[in-house]
């Protein structure tokens, strides 16, 4: 028995006590309030209890702050109450004691064998047989510490396998890091990120090849942001595609009503504490819920701020509702840290790739976010990027944004919650990650001019945009959206270069097409007049600094102005004819 005890002690040294669902460091771990998330909890527990369900692995993915960990904690407690919890592991990137894959399988094995002496003996014997098992691949660990000991248990006549607690829960797969490293350079951090993704993929592979491919009774539930490892495994061609019961939390469940109940109950408790039951209103709750855009992280952050024990909740709530960037207080500090970490990691990973050398991740992402109602393929082409640029750009941002179909063959960038846009729009919150809208518009204006210069000479345009080629769509968009009046000073050199390279003549050729003006401006002559007005303002602004450029611009502007005025007269005459 002593050799078994030695093996068990060695196992304990390689576990992560902080990762347990009832660990002391997680005494206040978020979980779902009573009467909230009822529908999704019911679905999760129904799947766990259903031994006949053909899929033995369930993955729940969702946006940052959508409540995945709170749901996983609630499920762990439900399973524990029903005596079906085999093991749970809560990964946290912020806790070095539970943020690497190396302790996941030993900790699961520890929990499986904890109150089952026979299984404990088999696990300890495996460790005694190979004391270096903890340094081996995750699949080797899973086979040695879980699969083979369990098969030995099943072969024993001393244990009824049907009573074995079978639910295995892993939360926060996306937060699983590579092994510790002292590297601090940007490139080093990127390599660490890649190692983390590889370890996450290795853990998923070990679960598939060891737990799913063997006849074991376990029901495995993994929760994660939809980052690279799990996204790749679950989708077409991935190692887990078709094998997983997949719940996409942010897409399938509307948490709005639960958020109302959460805030109302929490605020009522505060009212009892301060003896002011009417200290908040239903309008206050509704304002906060709408601002949360269905994501629990927002209302949880608000409650944490408002309930500060040494402050007046009435004052703190008023601060949240009327918050402006100029205030010293930061009611959304927790959210800001979350967004800062995700965006910073994505920036480092993107800019470290050789083919992205020279690209500014923040400027590009801000441009797609700023113009997110525009077709992403068209915007990519206007920015001189490859057609799948936005997918690559947002590879590490799937917990914050997603691509939504907007008509046949058209995709647009969509944010999961408004609070991300609020963060990105405020320099006081985004800090080093802030990109002002002026810079985005300036960059796009430069791209418009370059696109016009490089466009092929067009002798005619299709009547409908859907019949146009990508270069034709780029050209008419670049022309119709070109507004230099806001920042002529900032891009003087580019406007001069555009003029010397015949840019205005290129525009004139497109507009001189018999139906060019109508196609480019969708026969909206008022919009066309405004466009000409913007160019006129830019030309006037350049008059003293670049008089030769102003002279060339004015020549074309006057021509286009007369054309528009003639079109307006024709339309007026036609309307009078039809209504006379």
Coordinates of C-alpha atoms in Angstrom, one line a residue, residues 83 195 240 313 402 445:
X83 CA -23.6 13.2 -7.1
X195 CA 2.2 27.7 -27.9
X240 CA -14.3 17.5 -33.6
X313 CA -25.0 53.4 -4.2
X402 CA -18.4 38.3 -35.7
X445 CA -9.4 59.0 -48.2

